[in-house]
């Protein structure tokens, strides 16, 4: 996979990414996109969401702080992006935690084509209607992807990717990405990233940026985004000083994305293709 080229194209093209995301992480999402070389914009009012999307290169839809006010924005922005052929990324945060989130996700899957869907394994299983446990926004430990259940998990993800036509990315201890045919297993990242609110939201926005800059290579674009975020977690952790905690780690992760080069991504990515 030509991961270096994917990052180089992103930095060269500086895509404008519309994020209808949650208010907990919006600032960090914006800063991470800027660090990657993309340009962020946030607009979630139904009166302008589709119009803003029309002027952007990619769209990131996030259910983290879902509101009845923003559901029409999610739908209209997604449909407008589809009309224009712009990639749309869905982050179904906590989709199993409430009926409202599940109903909204079903409506989105019915009316919007997603270039990529990124979530933890519990969220993806809930979307696929194969597992309906509600464990908040974190992955249910019972769903954890392990080396033992990796083959069956990959089969499940391939099937879901084929059904949706999306590149599906599951992040956790092991990160998995598939377009329904090829599957990538990624072993970058640090467990401490789970102590920083918003790394998943940042990754979904970053995925939209990589897709916008690499439209002819969707699988490689998503793999590059996942590897870049995991590698930034590793680089950021290596920069931690005594007395620093999760807020410093957040900043180190963003700074690591800022300084990441295509060559550094290619060298540091721990990715293997599985049949």
Coordinates of C-alpha atoms in Angstrom, one line a residue, residues 68-241:
X68 CA -33.2 16.3 17.2
X69 CA -32.2 19.7 15.8
X70 CA -29.2 18.3 13.9
X71 CA -30.8 15.1 12.5
X72 CA -32.2 17.0 9.5
X73 CA -28.7 18.5 9.0
X74 CA -27.0 15.0 9.0
X75 CA -29.5 13.8 6.4
X76 CA -29.4 16.8 4.1
X77 CA -25.7 17.2 4.2
X78 CA -25.1 13.5 3.5
X79 CA -27.5 13.6 0.6
X80 CA -25.9 16.7 -0.9
X81 CA -22.4 15.2 -0.6
X82 CA -23.7 12.1 -2.4
X83 CA -25.2 14.3 -5.1
X84 CA -21.9 16.0 -5.7
X85 CA -19.8 12.8 -5.4
X86 CA -18.0 13.9 -2.2
X87 CA -16.9 11.2 0.2
X88 CA -19.0 10.9 3.4
X89 CA -17.7 9.2 6.7
X90 CA -20.0 8.0 9.4
X91 CA -18.9 7.8 13.0
X92 CA -21.8 6.0 14.8
X93 CA -20.7 7.0 18.3
X94 CA -22.7 5.1 21.0
X95 CA -25.2 3.9 18.4
X96 CA -26.3 1.1 20.7
X97 CA -26.8 3.4 23.7
X98 CA -30.3 4.7 22.8
X99 CA -33.2 4.1 20.4
X100 CA -32.8 7.6 19.1
X101 CA -29.2 7.0 18.0
X102 CA -30.1 3.7 16.5
X103 CA -33.1 5.2 14.6
X104 CA -30.9 8.0 13.3
X105 CA -28.2 5.6 12.2
X106 CA -30.8 3.5 10.3
X107 CA -32.1 6.5 8.6
X108 CA -28.7 7.6 7.5
X109 CA -27.8 4.1 6.2
X110 CA -31.0 4.1 4.2
X111 CA -30.6 7.5 2.6
X112 CA -26.9 8.3 2.5
X113 CA -24.1 6.3 0.8
X114 CA -21.0 6.3 3.0
X115 CA -17.5 6.0 1.6
X116 CA -16.3 4.8 5.0
X117 CA -17.8 3.8 8.4
X118 CA -15.5 4.0 11.4
X119 CA -16.4 2.9 14.9
X120 CA -15.5 0.4 17.6
X121 CA -16.5 -3.2 17.2
X122 CA -19.7 -2.8 19.3
X123 CA -20.9 0.1 17.3
X124 CA -20.3 -1.7 14.0
X125 CA -22.0 -4.8 15.2
X126 CA -25.0 -2.7 16.3
X127 CA -25.1 -1.1 12.9
X128 CA -25.1 -4.5 11.2
X129 CA -28.0 -5.6 13.5
X130 CA -26.0 -8.6 14.6
X131 CA -25.4 -7.4 18.1
X132 CA -27.6 -4.9 20.1
X133 CA -25.9 -4.6 23.5
X134 CA -25.7 -1.0 24.7
X135 CA -22.4 -0.2 26.4
X136 CA -22.3 3.5 26.1
X137 CA -19.8 5.0 23.7
X138 CA -17.1 2.4 24.5
X139 CA -16.7 -1.0 23.1
X140 CA -18.3 -3.8 25.1
X141 CA -15.4 -6.0 26.4
X142 CA -17.3 -9.0 25.3
X143 CA -17.0 -7.8 21.7
X144 CA -13.2 -7.2 21.9
X145 CA -11.3 -8.2 18.8
X146 CA -8.6 -10.7 19.6
X147 CA -6.1 -12.8 17.6
X148 CA -8.3 -15.8 18.3
X149 CA -11.5 -14.3 16.9
X150 CA -9.8 -12.3 14.2
X151 CA -10.7 -14.6 11.2
X152 CA -14.5 -14.6 12.1
X153 CA -14.4 -10.9 12.8
X154 CA -12.9 -10.2 9.4
X155 CA -15.5 -12.3 7.7
X156 CA -18.2 -10.3 9.5
X157 CA -16.6 -7.0 8.5
X158 CA -16.2 -8.1 4.9
X159 CA -19.9 -8.9 4.7
X160 CA -20.9 -5.6 6.3
X161 CA -18.7 -3.7 3.9
X162 CA -20.2 -5.4 0.9
X163 CA -23.7 -4.7 2.1
X164 CA -23.1 -1.0 2.6
X165 CA -20.6 -0.4 -0.2
X166 CA -18.4 1.4 2.4
X167 CA -14.9 0.8 3.6
X168 CA -15.4 -0.3 7.2
X169 CA -12.9 0.5 9.8
X170 CA -13.0 -0.9 13.4
X171 CA -10.6 0.6 15.9
X172 CA -9.5 -0.9 19.2
X173 CA -6.6 -2.9 20.4
X174 CA -6.4 -4.2 16.8
X175 CA -7.5 -1.9 14.0
X176 CA -9.2 -3.6 11.1
X177 CA -10.1 -2.0 7.7
X178 CA -11.8 -3.7 4.8
X179 CA -13.5 -2.8 1.5
X180 CA -15.3 -6.2 1.4
X181 CA -12.5 -7.9 -0.4
X182 CA -9.1 -6.9 1.0
X183 CA -8.6 -6.6 4.8
X184 CA -5.9 -4.7 6.6
X185 CA -4.9 -5.5 10.2
X186 CA -3.2 -2.6 11.8
X187 CA -1.2 -2.8 15.1
X188 CA -0.3 0.9 15.6
X189 CA -1.4 2.9 18.6
X190 CA -1.2 3.0 22.4
X191 CA -3.7 1.9 25.0
X192 CA -3.3 5.3 26.7
X193 CA -5.1 6.9 23.7
X194 CA -8.3 5.7 25.3
X195 CA -7.7 8.2 28.1
X196 CA -8.0 11.1 25.7
X197 CA -11.5 12.1 24.8
X198 CA -12.0 12.5 21.0
X199 CA -9.3 10.4 19.4
X200 CA -12.0 8.4 17.6
X201 CA -13.7 11.6 16.4
X202 CA -10.4 13.0 15.3
X203 CA -9.7 9.8 13.3
X204 CA -13.1 9.9 11.6
X205 CA -12.5 13.4 10.5
X206 CA -9.0 12.5 9.4
X207 CA -10.5 9.6 7.4
X208 CA -12.7 12.0 5.5
X209 CA -9.7 14.2 4.7
X210 CA -7.7 11.2 3.4
X211 CA -10.6 10.1 1.3
X212 CA -11.2 13.5 -0.1
X213 CA -7.5 13.7 -1.2
X214 CA -7.4 10.1 -2.5
X215 CA -10.8 9.4 -4.1
X216 CA -9.4 6.8 -6.5
X217 CA -7.9 4.8 -3.6
X218 CA -10.5 4.5 -0.8
X219 CA -9.1 1.4 0.9
X220 CA -5.6 2.8 1.0
X221 CA -6.9 6.2 2.2
X222 CA -8.7 4.7 5.2
X223 CA -5.7 2.5 6.0
X224 CA -3.4 5.5 5.9
X225 CA -5.7 7.5 8.2
X226 CA -5.9 4.7 10.8
X227 CA -2.1 4.1 10.6
X228 CA -1.4 7.8 10.9
X229 CA -3.6 8.2 14.0
X230 CA -2.1 5.2 15.7
X231 CA 1.4 6.2 14.8
X232 CA 0.7 9.7 16.2
X233 CA -0.4 8.0 19.5
X234 CA 3.0 6.2 19.6
X235 CA 5.0 9.3 18.7
X236 CA 3.0 11.4 21.2
X237 CA 3.5 9.0 24.0
X238 CA 7.3 8.9 23.4
X239 CA 7.3 12.7 24.0
X240 CA 5.6 12.5 27.4
X241 CA 7.5 14.1 30.3

